[in-house]
């Protein structure tokens, strides 16, 4: 029975991922109806502000619920948010057994959903596959603990650790397979963030041109000098409605208005000696609705975030070119004297993509900084030993 419970939960996890990149600061949630160990129907929370998984499921399933169990990845909610509380909806049905993977850490839930179901006489089973769900939904759990967006960075590196030549030429260090995977990484986040220097030089669109997701991830430009952004840049001319610009709170009002009229959203943050404090910028981005962000350069932005212990996950593509000199992947804003004091990212996964090696790493330091504990899920650990270099 326990194994079947886990199997069903894993099916739900796979469905919950349908919301990646779409649910923003909400959790990835799926729910399923089970009778005699068989899954009858399942549904997911698909969009920020959209139906919760349980409601979507109960709308979809029209058969009898006598003797049917409800499985959810997350504890059903008790609060009136953008939608009605799921627990009330459940209590209106004949469902008598509810199984869920993890308590909802949202301050308005935190076990109250479970208590309400128990009080009404239902049988509740939890946790099931808890650490696996924490990993899958790491952005949401981290958001709740830290009040910050989960930050990932993608870097394509030369053999000698540069992301571009001295003249900022970088197209293409990584091969087609790696670049294809980058689009998948973009499809999983709420926004792709870059420094203004990268925008000025590469004029990127930062879109996902592979997965066909329902809407594109947002774009975030970080600049201390918004006056230098040309209105003809793709992000400002073609993607203004999806673009957010982090600007100094001292921005000249006329320039601020002009930018906002063009359709972009501004997030204002104070400059201290000409620099942003990331501990001030990031909570603002989180409140603006970004739960998970992919940083795609440049080296200054990535370095600042690592120094501030705010970067959680790294996607590195180790490529075959040797540049000799150029732009470093991460220009830290602090000095490290000893290796043992250096920020460190733990190896999670490695994979060959054509001529490149993809490496995924996790910063335990950034998680510890906010008191967030996370165990990468066991499957991933198996893959660590299972996927070797084939070359
Ligand atoms: C559930 N099932 O599928 C989800 C839940 O603003 P709202 O109404 O969308 O509520 C968002 C909060 O509801 C979110 O922070 C989390 O606590 C819970 N999400 N709960 O029972 C779901 N997505
Ligand atoms: Zn709900």
mmCIF file of C-alpha atoms and ligand atoms in Angstrom:
data_model
loop_
_atom_site.group_PDB
_atom_site.id
_atom_site.type_symbol
_atom_site.label_atom_id
_atom_site.label_comp_id
_atom_site.label_asym_id
_atom_site.label_seq_id
_atom_site.Cartn_x
_atom_site.Cartn_y
_atom_site.Cartn_z
ATOM 1 C CA UNK A 1 0.000 0.000 0.000
ATOM 2 C CA UNK A 2 2.792 2.372 0.962
ATOM 3 C CA UNK A 3 4.564 1.727 -2.332
ATOM 4 C CA UNK A 4 1.340 2.308 -4.272
ATOM 5 C CA UNK A 5 0.835 5.567 -2.372
ATOM 6 C CA UNK A 6 4.277 6.693 -3.439
ATOM 7 C CA UNK A 7 3.703 5.621 -7.021
ATOM 8 C CA UNK A 8 0.499 7.618 -7.188
ATOM 9 C CA UNK A 9 2.190 10.617 -5.623
ATOM 10 C CA UNK A 10 4.937 10.445 -8.231
ATOM 11 C CA UNK A 11 2.344 10.485 -11.007
ATOM 12 C CA UNK A 12 0.914 13.595 -9.408
ATOM 13 C CA UNK A 13 4.361 15.182 -9.203
ATOM 14 C CA UNK A 14 4.826 14.700 -12.937
ATOM 15 C CA UNK A 15 1.491 16.425 -13.544
ATOM 16 C CA UNK A 16 2.257 19.254 -11.100
ATOM 17 C CA UNK A 17 5.231 20.169 -13.286
ATOM 18 C CA UNK A 18 2.750 21.279 -15.962
ATOM 19 C CA UNK A 19 2.502 24.505 -13.990
ATOM 20 C CA UNK A 20 6.250 25.257 -14.154
ATOM 21 C CA UNK A 21 6.828 28.758 -15.428
ATOM 22 C CA UNK A 22 3.081 29.498 -15.201
ATOM 23 C CA UNK A 23 2.117 29.535 -11.521
ATOM 24 C CA UNK A 24 4.624 32.256 -10.542
ATOM 25 C CA UNK A 25 4.735 32.651 -6.753
ATOM 26 C CA UNK A 26 2.122 29.932 -6.277
ATOM 27 C CA UNK A 27 3.106 26.319 -5.630
ATOM 28 C CA UNK A 28 3.233 23.539 -8.212
ATOM 29 C CA UNK A 29 0.270 21.388 -7.237
ATOM 30 C CA UNK A 30 -1.555 18.392 -8.665
ATOM 31 C CA UNK A 31 -4.451 16.371 -7.264
ATOM 32 C CA UNK A 32 -5.855 12.963 -8.150
ATOM 33 C CA UNK A 33 -8.829 10.728 -7.389
ATOM 34 C CA UNK A 34 -8.015 7.151 -6.451
ATOM 35 C CA UNK A 35 -10.244 4.117 -6.011
ATOM 36 C CA UNK A 36 -8.954 0.691 -4.991
ATOM 37 C CA UNK A 37 -5.409 1.832 -5.686
ATOM 38 C CA UNK A 38 -6.218 3.007 -9.224
ATOM 39 C CA UNK A 39 -5.971 6.579 -10.382
ATOM 40 C CA UNK A 40 -9.329 7.698 -11.832
ATOM 41 C CA UNK A 41 -8.536 11.285 -12.752
ATOM 42 C CA UNK A 42 -5.918 13.934 -12.104
ATOM 43 C CA UNK A 43 -5.544 17.672 -12.554
ATOM 44 C CA UNK A 44 -3.060 20.441 -11.797
ATOM 45 C CA UNK A 45 -2.908 24.074 -10.814
ATOM 46 C CA UNK A 46 -1.952 25.500 -14.215
ATOM 47 C CA UNK A 47 -1.792 29.234 -13.849
ATOM 48 C CA UNK A 48 -1.258 31.959 -11.269
ATOM 49 C CA UNK A 49 -4.734 33.088 -10.179
ATOM 50 C CA UNK A 50 -6.265 30.034 -11.841
ATOM 51 C CA UNK A 51 -8.212 27.158 -10.304
ATOM 52 C CA UNK A 52 -6.466 25.213 -7.581
ATOM 53 C CA UNK A 53 -5.671 21.614 -8.471
ATOM 54 C CA UNK A 54 -8.394 20.162 -6.209
ATOM 55 C CA UNK A 55 -11.088 22.422 -7.658
ATOM 56 C CA UNK A 56 -9.960 21.706 -11.222
ATOM 57 C CA UNK A 57 -10.089 17.988 -10.421
ATOM 58 C CA UNK A 58 -13.532 18.060 -8.817
ATOM 59 C CA UNK A 59 -14.883 20.133 -11.715
ATOM 60 C CA UNK A 60 -13.505 17.634 -14.168
ATOM 61 C CA UNK A 61 -14.682 14.415 -12.527
ATOM 62 C CA UNK A 62 -18.408 13.877 -12.684
ATOM 63 C CA UNK A 63 -18.674 10.257 -11.417
ATOM 64 C CA UNK A 64 -19.586 9.145 -7.890
ATOM 65 C CA UNK A 65 -17.097 9.954 -5.123
ATOM 66 C CA UNK A 66 -18.287 7.158 -2.804
ATOM 67 C CA UNK A 67 -15.215 5.260 -1.581
ATOM 68 C CA UNK A 68 -12.908 7.515 -3.621
ATOM 69 C CA UNK A 69 -9.720 8.900 -2.040
ATOM 70 C CA UNK A 70 -8.269 12.287 -2.796
ATOM 71 C CA UNK A 71 -4.502 12.631 -3.329
ATOM 72 C CA UNK A 72 -2.874 16.069 -3.362
ATOM 73 C CA UNK A 73 0.745 17.084 -3.599
ATOM 74 C CA UNK A 74 0.178 19.981 -1.199
ATOM 75 C CA UNK A 75 -2.076 20.322 1.838
ATOM 76 C CA UNK A 76 -5.470 21.647 0.647
ATOM 77 C CA UNK A 77 -5.902 25.326 1.458
ATOM 78 C CA UNK A 78 -8.325 26.812 4.000
ATOM 79 C CA UNK A 79 -8.164 30.447 3.038
ATOM 80 C CA UNK A 80 -10.092 32.550 0.610
ATOM 81 C CA UNK A 81 -7.480 33.753 -1.870
ATOM 82 C CA UNK A 82 -8.092 34.374 -5.523
ATOM 83 C CA UNK A 83 -10.175 31.204 -5.385
ATOM 84 C CA UNK A 84 -12.398 29.587 -2.726
ATOM 85 C CA UNK A 85 -10.806 27.311 -0.082
ATOM 86 C CA UNK A 86 -10.205 23.771 -1.319
ATOM 87 C CA UNK A 87 -10.990 22.164 2.052
ATOM 88 C CA UNK A 88 -14.568 23.484 1.931
ATOM 89 C CA UNK A 89 -14.971 22.150 -1.555
ATOM 90 C CA UNK A 90 -13.694 18.738 -0.429
ATOM 91 C CA UNK A 91 -16.000 18.662 2.597
ATOM 92 C CA UNK A 92 -19.014 19.153 0.328
ATOM 93 C CA UNK A 93 -18.243 15.833 -1.387
ATOM 94 C CA UNK A 94 -18.377 12.193 -0.268
ATOM 95 C CA UNK A 95 -14.585 11.977 -0.042
ATOM 96 C CA UNK A 96 -13.488 10.473 3.286
ATOM 97 C CA UNK A 97 -9.755 10.009 2.791
ATOM 98 C CA UNK A 98 -7.174 12.573 1.845
ATOM 99 C CA UNK A 99 -3.459 11.941 1.286
ATOM 100 C CA UNK A 100 -0.990 14.740 0.658
ATOM 101 C CA UNK A 101 2.784 15.015 0.304
ATOM 102 C CA UNK A 102 3.555 18.146 2.296
ATOM 103 C CA UNK A 103 2.026 20.755 4.597
ATOM 104 C CA UNK A 104 1.484 24.145 2.919
ATOM 105 C CA UNK A 105 3.978 26.554 4.535
ATOM 106 C CA UNK A 106 1.824 29.541 3.561
ATOM 107 C CA UNK A 107 1.180 31.468 6.817
ATOM 108 C CA UNK A 108 -2.580 31.216 6.318
ATOM 109 C CA UNK A 109 -2.507 27.429 5.949
ATOM 110 C CA UNK A 110 0.368 25.713 7.842
ATOM 111 C CA UNK A 111 -1.577 22.663 8.986
ATOM 112 C CA UNK A 112 -4.979 24.331 9.269
ATOM 113 C CA UNK A 113 -6.194 22.530 6.144
ATOM 114 C CA UNK A 114 -5.259 19.198 7.683
ATOM 115 C CA UNK A 115 -6.917 20.069 11.009
ATOM 116 C CA UNK A 116 -10.119 21.072 9.270
ATOM 117 C CA UNK A 117 -10.300 17.776 7.396
ATOM 118 C CA UNK A 118 -9.539 15.768 10.551
ATOM 119 C CA UNK A 119 -12.129 17.663 12.546
ATOM 120 C CA UNK A 120 -14.747 16.808 9.939
ATOM 121 C CA UNK A 121 -13.873 13.133 10.477
ATOM 122 C CA UNK A 122 -11.823 12.499 7.348
ATOM 123 C CA UNK A 123 -8.770 10.238 7.350
ATOM 124 C CA UNK A 124 -5.624 12.168 6.483
ATOM 125 C CA UNK A 125 -2.293 10.638 5.486
ATOM 126 C CA UNK A 126 0.829 12.785 5.282
ATOM 127 C CA UNK A 127 3.722 13.141 4.570
ATOM 128 C CA UNK A 128 4.269 11.055 1.472
ATOM 129 C CA UNK A 129 7.412 11.572 -0.667
ATOM 130 C CA UNK A 130 7.993 14.784 1.263
ATOM 131 C CA UNK A 131 11.609 15.519 0.329
ATOM 132 C CA UNK A 132 10.947 14.737 -3.313
ATOM 133 C CA UNK A 133 8.144 17.295 -3.359
ATOM 134 C CA UNK A 134 10.253 19.866 -1.552
ATOM 135 C CA UNK A 135 12.834 19.511 -4.292
ATOM 136 C CA UNK A 136 10.307 19.721 -7.113
ATOM 137 C CA UNK A 137 8.609 22.725 -5.544
ATOM 138 C CA UNK A 138 11.833 24.239 -4.159
ATOM 139 C CA UNK A 139 11.080 27.688 -5.532
ATOM 140 C CA UNK A 140 7.777 27.934 -3.631
ATOM 141 C CA UNK A 141 9.111 26.548 -0.356
ATOM 142 C CA UNK A 142 12.140 28.837 -0.562
ATOM 143 C CA UNK A 143 9.882 31.804 -1.452
ATOM 144 C CA UNK A 144 7.801 31.144 1.652
ATOM 145 C CA UNK A 145 10.787 30.895 3.992
ATOM 146 C CA UNK A 146 12.954 33.623 2.482
ATOM 147 C CA UNK A 147 10.516 36.085 0.903
ATOM 148 C CA UNK A 148 12.897 35.986 -2.063
ATOM 149 C CA UNK A 149 12.697 34.551 -5.571
ATOM 150 C CA UNK A 150 14.528 31.284 -6.208
ATOM 151 C CA UNK A 151 17.499 32.279 -8.365
ATOM 152 C CA UNK A 152 19.220 30.129 -10.963
ATOM 153 C CA UNK A 153 21.991 31.174 -13.317
ATOM 154 C CA UNK A 154 22.918 29.776 -16.688
ATOM 155 C CA UNK A 155 26.490 30.199 -17.882
ATOM 156 C CA UNK A 156 28.251 28.939 -20.991
ATOM 157 C CA UNK A 157 31.979 28.779 -20.226
ATOM 158 C CA UNK A 158 35.100 28.408 -22.305
ATOM 159 C CA UNK A 159 37.678 25.795 -21.238
ATOM 160 C CA UNK A 160 39.453 28.569 -19.359
ATOM 161 C CA UNK A 161 36.336 29.875 -17.636
ATOM 162 C CA UNK A 162 35.342 32.909 -19.714
ATOM 163 C CA UNK A 163 31.812 33.691 -20.897
ATOM 164 C CA UNK A 164 32.926 35.941 -23.798
ATOM 165 C CA UNK A 165 36.031 37.346 -25.471
ATOM 166 C CA UNK A 166 37.403 40.724 -24.390
ATOM 167 C CA UNK A 167 35.302 42.334 -27.123
ATOM 168 C CA UNK A 168 32.242 40.622 -25.557
ATOM 169 C CA UNK A 169 31.782 38.148 -28.367
ATOM 170 C CA UNK A 170 30.093 34.973 -27.118
ATOM 171 C CA UNK A 171 28.012 33.537 -29.965
ATOM 172 C CA UNK A 172 28.290 30.666 -29.747
ATOM 173 C CA UNK A 173 30.444 29.080 -27.109
ATOM 174 C CA UNK A 174 27.878 26.367 -26.497
ATOM 175 C CA UNK A 175 26.594 23.991 -29.135
ATOM 176 C CA UNK A 176 23.032 23.524 -30.429
ATOM 177 C CA UNK A 177 22.096 20.839 -27.876
ATOM 178 C CA UNK A 178 23.067 23.092 -24.969
ATOM 179 C CA UNK A 179 21.260 26.057 -26.467
ATOM 180 C CA UNK A 180 18.181 23.919 -26.935
ATOM 181 C CA UNK A 181 18.345 23.000 -23.248
ATOM 182 C CA UNK A 182 18.628 26.675 -22.320
ATOM 183 C CA UNK A 183 15.182 27.199 -23.790
ATOM 184 C CA UNK A 184 13.868 24.437 -21.540
ATOM 185 C CA UNK A 185 15.460 26.187 -18.563
ATOM 186 C CA UNK A 186 13.707 29.406 -19.626
ATOM 187 C CA UNK A 187 10.394 27.580 -19.915
ATOM 188 C CA UNK A 188 10.547 26.652 -16.210
ATOM 189 C CA UNK A 189 10.955 30.115 -14.747
ATOM 190 C CA UNK A 190 8.837 33.217 -14.319
ATOM 191 C CA UNK A 191 11.467 35.501 -15.798
ATOM 192 C CA UNK A 192 14.911 35.627 -17.341
ATOM 193 C CA UNK A 193 17.091 38.329 -15.796
ATOM 194 C CA UNK A 194 20.092 40.065 -17.370
ATOM 195 C CA UNK A 195 22.283 43.077 -16.712
ATOM 196 C CA UNK A 196 21.893 46.129 -18.922
ATOM 197 C CA UNK A 197 25.355 45.614 -20.409
ATOM 198 C CA UNK A 198 24.276 42.245 -21.800
ATOM 199 C CA UNK A 199 21.112 43.824 -23.193
ATOM 200 C CA UNK A 200 23.021 46.646 -24.870
ATOM 201 C CA UNK A 201 25.551 44.321 -26.442
ATOM 202 C CA UNK A 202 23.448 41.314 -27.434
ATOM 203 C CA UNK A 203 19.956 42.833 -27.803
ATOM 204 C CA UNK A 204 18.395 39.511 -26.693
ATOM 205 C CA UNK A 205 14.718 38.573 -26.742
ATOM 206 C CA UNK A 206 15.116 36.062 -23.848
ATOM 207 C CA UNK A 207 12.196 33.994 -25.070
ATOM 208 C CA UNK A 208 11.667 30.241 -24.981
ATOM 209 C CA UNK A 209 11.553 29.232 -28.632
ATOM 210 C CA UNK A 210 11.411 25.507 -28.020
ATOM 211 C CA UNK A 211 8.690 24.291 -25.691
ATOM 212 C CA UNK A 212 5.666 26.215 -26.966
ATOM 213 C CA UNK A 213 4.577 27.143 -23.431
ATOM 214 C CA UNK A 214 1.346 29.116 -23.187
ATOM 215 C CA UNK A 215 3.034 32.430 -22.438
ATOM 216 C CA UNK A 216 6.635 33.568 -22.516
ATOM 217 C CA UNK A 217 8.703 34.014 -19.357
ATOM 218 C CA UNK A 218 9.040 37.649 -18.381
ATOM 219 C CA UNK A 219 12.285 39.555 -18.890
ATOM 220 C CA UNK A 220 14.048 41.539 -16.174
ATOM 221 C CA UNK A 221 16.736 44.099 -17.002
ATOM 222 C CA UNK A 222 18.886 45.413 -14.185
ATOM 223 C CA UNK A 223 20.356 48.843 -14.796
ATOM 224 C CA UNK A 224 21.723 51.665 -12.696
ATOM 225 C CA UNK A 225 21.584 53.935 -15.785
ATOM 226 C CA UNK A 226 18.155 53.519 -17.391
ATOM 227 C CA UNK A 227 18.802 56.559 -19.619
ATOM 228 C CA UNK A 228 21.235 54.454 -21.641
ATOM 229 C CA UNK A 229 18.642 51.845 -22.699
ATOM 230 C CA UNK A 230 17.643 52.447 -26.305
ATOM 231 C CA UNK A 231 13.882 52.202 -27.022
ATOM 232 C CA UNK A 232 14.735 50.195 -30.124
ATOM 233 C CA UNK A 233 16.026 47.226 -28.072
ATOM 234 C CA UNK A 234 13.914 44.101 -28.677
ATOM 235 C CA UNK A 235 12.906 43.864 -25.003
ATOM 236 C CA UNK A 236 11.653 47.463 -25.016
ATOM 237 C CA UNK A 237 10.116 47.588 -28.459
ATOM 238 C CA UNK A 238 8.689 44.094 -28.983
ATOM 239 C CA UNK A 239 8.343 42.684 -25.456
ATOM 240 C CA UNK A 240 7.611 45.809 -23.390
ATOM 241 C CA UNK A 241 4.517 44.340 -21.710
ATOM 242 C CA UNK A 242 6.542 41.361 -20.470
ATOM 243 C CA UNK A 243 9.610 43.371 -19.443
ATOM 244 C CA UNK A 244 10.448 44.628 -15.965
ATOM 245 C CA UNK A 245 13.344 47.023 -15.431
ATOM 246 C CA UNK A 246 15.070 47.442 -12.087
ATOM 247 C CA UNK A 247 15.852 51.160 -11.908
ATOM 248 C CA UNK A 248 17.268 53.451 -9.208
ATOM 249 C CA UNK A 249 14.552 54.975 -7.017
ATOM 250 C CA UNK A 250 16.232 58.310 -7.826
ATOM 251 C CA UNK A 251 15.263 57.873 -11.501
ATOM 252 C CA UNK A 252 14.365 61.138 -13.182
ATOM 253 C CA UNK A 253 10.523 61.266 -13.082
ATOM 254 C CA UNK A 254 10.162 62.153 -16.770
ATOM 255 C CA UNK A 255 12.296 59.169 -17.790
ATOM 256 C CA UNK A 256 10.351 56.870 -15.447
ATOM 257 C CA UNK A 257 7.062 58.013 -16.979
ATOM 258 C CA UNK A 258 8.355 57.632 -20.504
ATOM 259 C CA UNK A 259 9.472 54.067 -19.818
ATOM 260 C CA UNK A 260 6.194 53.156 -18.130
ATOM 261 C CA UNK A 261 4.230 54.644 -21.016
ATOM 262 C CA UNK A 262 6.122 52.344 -23.361
ATOM 263 C CA UNK A 263 4.541 49.441 -21.438
ATOM 264 C CA UNK A 264 7.411 48.174 -19.289
ATOM 265 C CA UNK A 265 7.095 47.722 -15.508
ATOM 266 C CA UNK A 266 9.598 49.489 -13.276
ATOM 267 C CA UNK A 267 10.821 48.130 -9.976
ATOM 268 C CA UNK A 268 12.541 50.915 -8.072
ATOM 269 C CA UNK A 269 15.356 50.306 -5.614
ATOM 270 C CA UNK A 270 17.818 52.594 -3.920
ATOM 271 C CA UNK A 271 21.449 52.900 -4.983
ATOM 272 C CA UNK A 272 24.102 52.818 -2.282
ATOM 273 C CA UNK A 273 27.398 54.226 -3.575
ATOM 274 C CA UNK A 274 26.140 53.620 -7.080
ATOM 275 C CA UNK A 275 25.173 49.978 -6.495
ATOM 276 C CA UNK A 276 22.015 48.101 -5.690
ATOM 277 C CA UNK A 277 21.660 46.027 -2.556
ATOM 278 C CA UNK A 278 20.332 42.694 -3.692
ATOM 279 C CA UNK A 279 18.747 42.076 -0.329
ATOM 280 C CA UNK A 280 16.564 45.091 -1.153
ATOM 281 C CA UNK A 281 15.966 44.418 -4.859
ATOM 282 C CA UNK A 282 15.016 40.755 -4.634
ATOM 283 C CA UNK A 283 12.124 41.032 -2.136
ATOM 284 C CA UNK A 284 10.695 43.693 -4.470
ATOM 285 C CA UNK A 285 10.952 41.365 -7.433
ATOM 286 C CA UNK A 286 9.292 38.626 -5.388
ATOM 287 C CA UNK A 287 6.433 40.951 -4.445
ATOM 288 C CA UNK A 288 6.145 41.893 -8.127
ATOM 289 C CA UNK A 289 5.256 38.230 -8.748
ATOM 290 C CA UNK A 290 8.561 36.554 -9.615
ATOM 291 C CA UNK A 291 8.982 33.297 -7.704
ATOM 292 C CA UNK A 292 11.703 31.759 -9.839
ATOM 293 C CA UNK A 293 14.214 33.637 -11.983
ATOM 294 C CA UNK A 294 16.912 32.490 -14.403
ATOM 295 C CA UNK A 295 19.908 34.828 -14.554
ATOM 296 C CA UNK A 296 21.654 34.782 -17.910
ATOM 297 C CA UNK A 297 24.533 37.187 -17.228
ATOM 298 C CA UNK A 298 26.559 39.118 -17.278
ATOM 299 C CA UNK A 299 29.447 38.225 -15.031
ATOM 300 C CA UNK A 300 28.958 41.250 -12.771
ATOM 301 C CA UNK A 301 25.360 40.421 -11.975
ATOM 302 C CA UNK A 302 26.105 36.724 -11.363
ATOM 303 C CA UNK A 303 29.131 37.608 -9.200
ATOM 304 C CA UNK A 304 27.179 40.094 -7.072
ATOM 305 C CA UNK A 305 24.466 37.508 -6.435
ATOM 306 C CA UNK A 306 26.990 34.827 -5.475
ATOM 307 C CA UNK A 307 28.802 37.220 -3.127
ATOM 308 C CA UNK A 308 25.485 38.091 -1.478
ATOM 309 C CA UNK A 309 24.714 34.339 -1.092
ATOM 310 C CA UNK A 310 21.499 34.771 -3.026
ATOM 311 C CA UNK A 311 22.113 32.540 -6.025
ATOM 312 C CA UNK A 312 20.685 29.067 -5.435
ATOM 313 C CA UNK A 313 21.273 26.974 -8.510
ATOM 314 C CA UNK A 314 23.852 26.991 -11.310
ATOM 315 C CA UNK A 315 23.497 25.571 -14.812
ATOM 316 C CA UNK A 316 26.955 25.478 -16.350
ATOM 317 C CA UNK A 317 27.805 24.519 -19.896
ATOM 318 C CA UNK A 318 31.460 23.684 -20.143
ATOM 319 C CA UNK A 319 32.401 24.273 -23.769
ATOM 320 C CA UNK A 320 35.428 23.438 -25.896
ATOM 321 C CA UNK A 321 36.776 26.876 -26.876
ATOM 322 C CA UNK A 322 39.868 28.334 -25.245
ATOM 323 C CA UNK A 323 39.680 32.129 -25.206
ATOM 324 C CA UNK A 324 42.885 33.010 -23.329
ATOM 325 C CA UNK A 325 41.338 36.183 -21.937
ATOM 326 C CA UNK A 326 37.891 37.713 -21.793
ATOM 327 C CA UNK A 327 34.884 38.251 -19.574
ATOM 328 C CA UNK A 328 34.847 36.147 -16.443
ATOM 329 C CA UNK A 329 31.770 34.147 -15.553
ATOM 330 C CA UNK A 330 31.344 35.683 -12.111
ATOM 331 C CA UNK A 331 33.026 38.850 -10.889
ATOM 332 C CA UNK A 332 32.521 38.537 -7.144
ATOM 333 C CA UNK A 333 31.949 41.720 -5.199
ATOM 334 C CA UNK A 334 34.061 40.439 -2.337
ATOM 335 C CA UNK A 335 37.591 39.025 -2.097
ATOM 336 C CA UNK A 336 38.286 35.431 -1.094
ATOM 337 C CA UNK A 337 41.637 34.839 0.578
ATOM 338 C CA UNK A 338 41.302 31.161 1.368
ATOM 339 C CA UNK A 339 39.765 28.411 -0.722
ATOM 340 C CA UNK A 340 37.858 27.089 2.262
ATOM 341 C CA UNK A 341 36.090 30.456 2.596
ATOM 342 C CA UNK A 342 35.060 30.614 -1.050
ATOM 343 C CA UNK A 343 31.392 30.306 -1.977
ATOM 344 C CA UNK A 344 30.829 26.736 -3.060
ATOM 345 C CA UNK A 345 28.175 24.982 -5.130
ATOM 346 C CA UNK A 346 27.513 21.291 -4.673
ATOM 347 C CA UNK A 347 27.459 19.011 -7.706
ATOM 348 C CA UNK A 348 23.976 17.682 -8.455
ATOM 349 C CA UNK A 349 24.027 16.459 -12.001
ATOM 350 C CA UNK A 350 26.227 16.192 -15.058
ATOM 351 C CA UNK A 351 25.344 15.401 -18.590
ATOM 352 C CA UNK A 352 26.865 15.448 -22.032
ATOM 353 C CA UNK A 353 25.226 17.767 -24.581
ATOM 354 C CA UNK A 354 27.047 17.238 -27.880
ATOM 355 C CA UNK A 355 30.524 18.691 -27.392
ATOM 356 C CA UNK A 356 29.611 20.426 -24.114
ATOM 357 C CA UNK A 357 29.272 19.182 -20.571
ATOM 358 C CA UNK A 358 26.250 20.378 -18.646
ATOM 359 C CA UNK A 359 26.744 20.635 -14.885
ATOM 360 C CA UNK A 360 24.085 21.496 -12.364
ATOM 361 C CA UNK A 361 25.119 22.764 -8.951
ATOM 362 C CA UNK A 362 23.315 23.869 -5.822
ATOM 363 C CA UNK A 363 24.410 26.490 -3.309
ATOM 364 C CA UNK A 364 23.836 25.154 0.168
ATOM 365 C CA UNK A 365 25.204 28.405 1.538
ATOM 366 C CA UNK A 366 22.367 30.464 0.058
ATOM 367 C CA UNK A 367 19.814 28.042 1.499
ATOM 368 C CA UNK A 368 21.464 28.037 4.891
ATOM 369 C CA UNK A 369 21.564 31.840 4.883
ATOM 370 C CA UNK A 370 17.775 31.924 5.069
ATOM 371 C CA UNK A 371 17.365 28.763 7.168
ATOM 372 C CA UNK A 372 15.896 26.687 4.360
ATOM 373 C CA UNK A 373 16.618 22.986 4.334
ATOM 374 C CA UNK A 374 16.393 21.039 1.134
ATOM 375 C CA UNK A 375 17.524 17.589 0.102
ATOM 376 C CA UNK A 376 17.878 17.146 -3.649
ATOM 377 C CA UNK A 377 15.463 14.400 -4.527
ATOM 378 C CA UNK A 378 16.728 10.803 -4.547
ATOM 379 C CA UNK A 379 16.150 10.259 -8.279
ATOM 380 C CA UNK A 380 18.549 13.039 -9.040
ATOM 381 C CA UNK A 381 21.150 11.471 -6.794
ATOM 382 C CA UNK A 382 20.749 8.201 -8.635
ATOM 383 C CA UNK A 383 21.260 10.009 -11.905
ATOM 384 C CA UNK A 384 24.477 11.421 -10.536
ATOM 385 C CA UNK A 385 25.996 8.005 -10.449
ATOM 386 C CA UNK A 386 23.987 6.689 -13.402
ATOM 387 C CA UNK A 387 24.934 9.284 -16.011
ATOM 388 C CA UNK A 388 28.622 9.286 -16.731
ATOM 389 C CA UNK A 389 30.553 10.917 -19.528
ATOM 390 C CA UNK A 390 30.162 8.882 -22.643
ATOM 391 C CA UNK A 391 32.893 10.587 -24.661
HETATM 392 C C1 LIG B 1 -4.289 24.269 -2.832
HETATM 393 N N1 LIG B 1 -4.320 23.801 -4.105
HETATM 394 O O1 LIG B 1 -3.714 23.893 -6.254
HETATM 395 C C2 LIG B 1 -2.851 25.521 -4.818
HETATM 396 C C3 LIG B 1 -2.802 25.980 -3.476
HETATM 397 O O2 LIG B 1 -4.297 33.257 -4.517
HETATM 398 P P1 LIG B 1 -4.778 31.859 -4.594
HETATM 399 O O3 LIG B 1 -6.214 31.676 -4.273
HETATM 400 O O4 LIG B 1 -4.417 31.158 -5.874
HETATM 401 O O5 LIG B 1 -4.010 31.073 -3.414
HETATM 402 C C4 LIG B 1 -2.648 30.881 -3.462
HETATM 403 C C5 LIG B 1 -2.243 30.111 -2.245
HETATM 404 O O6 LIG B 1 -3.022 28.932 -2.143
HETATM 405 C C6 LIG B 1 -0.803 29.633 -2.305
HETATM 406 O O7 LIG B 1 0.088 30.533 -1.730
HETATM 407 C C7 LIG B 1 -0.881 28.338 -1.500
HETATM 408 O O8 LIG B 1 -0.917 28.585 -0.123
HETATM 409 C C8 LIG B 1 -2.217 27.806 -1.918
HETATM 410 N N2 LIG B 1 -2.071 27.064 -3.181
HETATM 411 N N3 LIG B 1 -3.510 25.302 -2.531
HETATM 412 O O9 LIG B 1 -4.997 23.745 -1.982
HETATM 413 C C9 LIG B 1 -3.630 24.353 -5.118
HETATM 414 N N4 LIG B 1 -2.180 26.140 -5.826
HETATM 415 ZN ZN1 LIG B 2 -6.759 25.508 -2.604
#
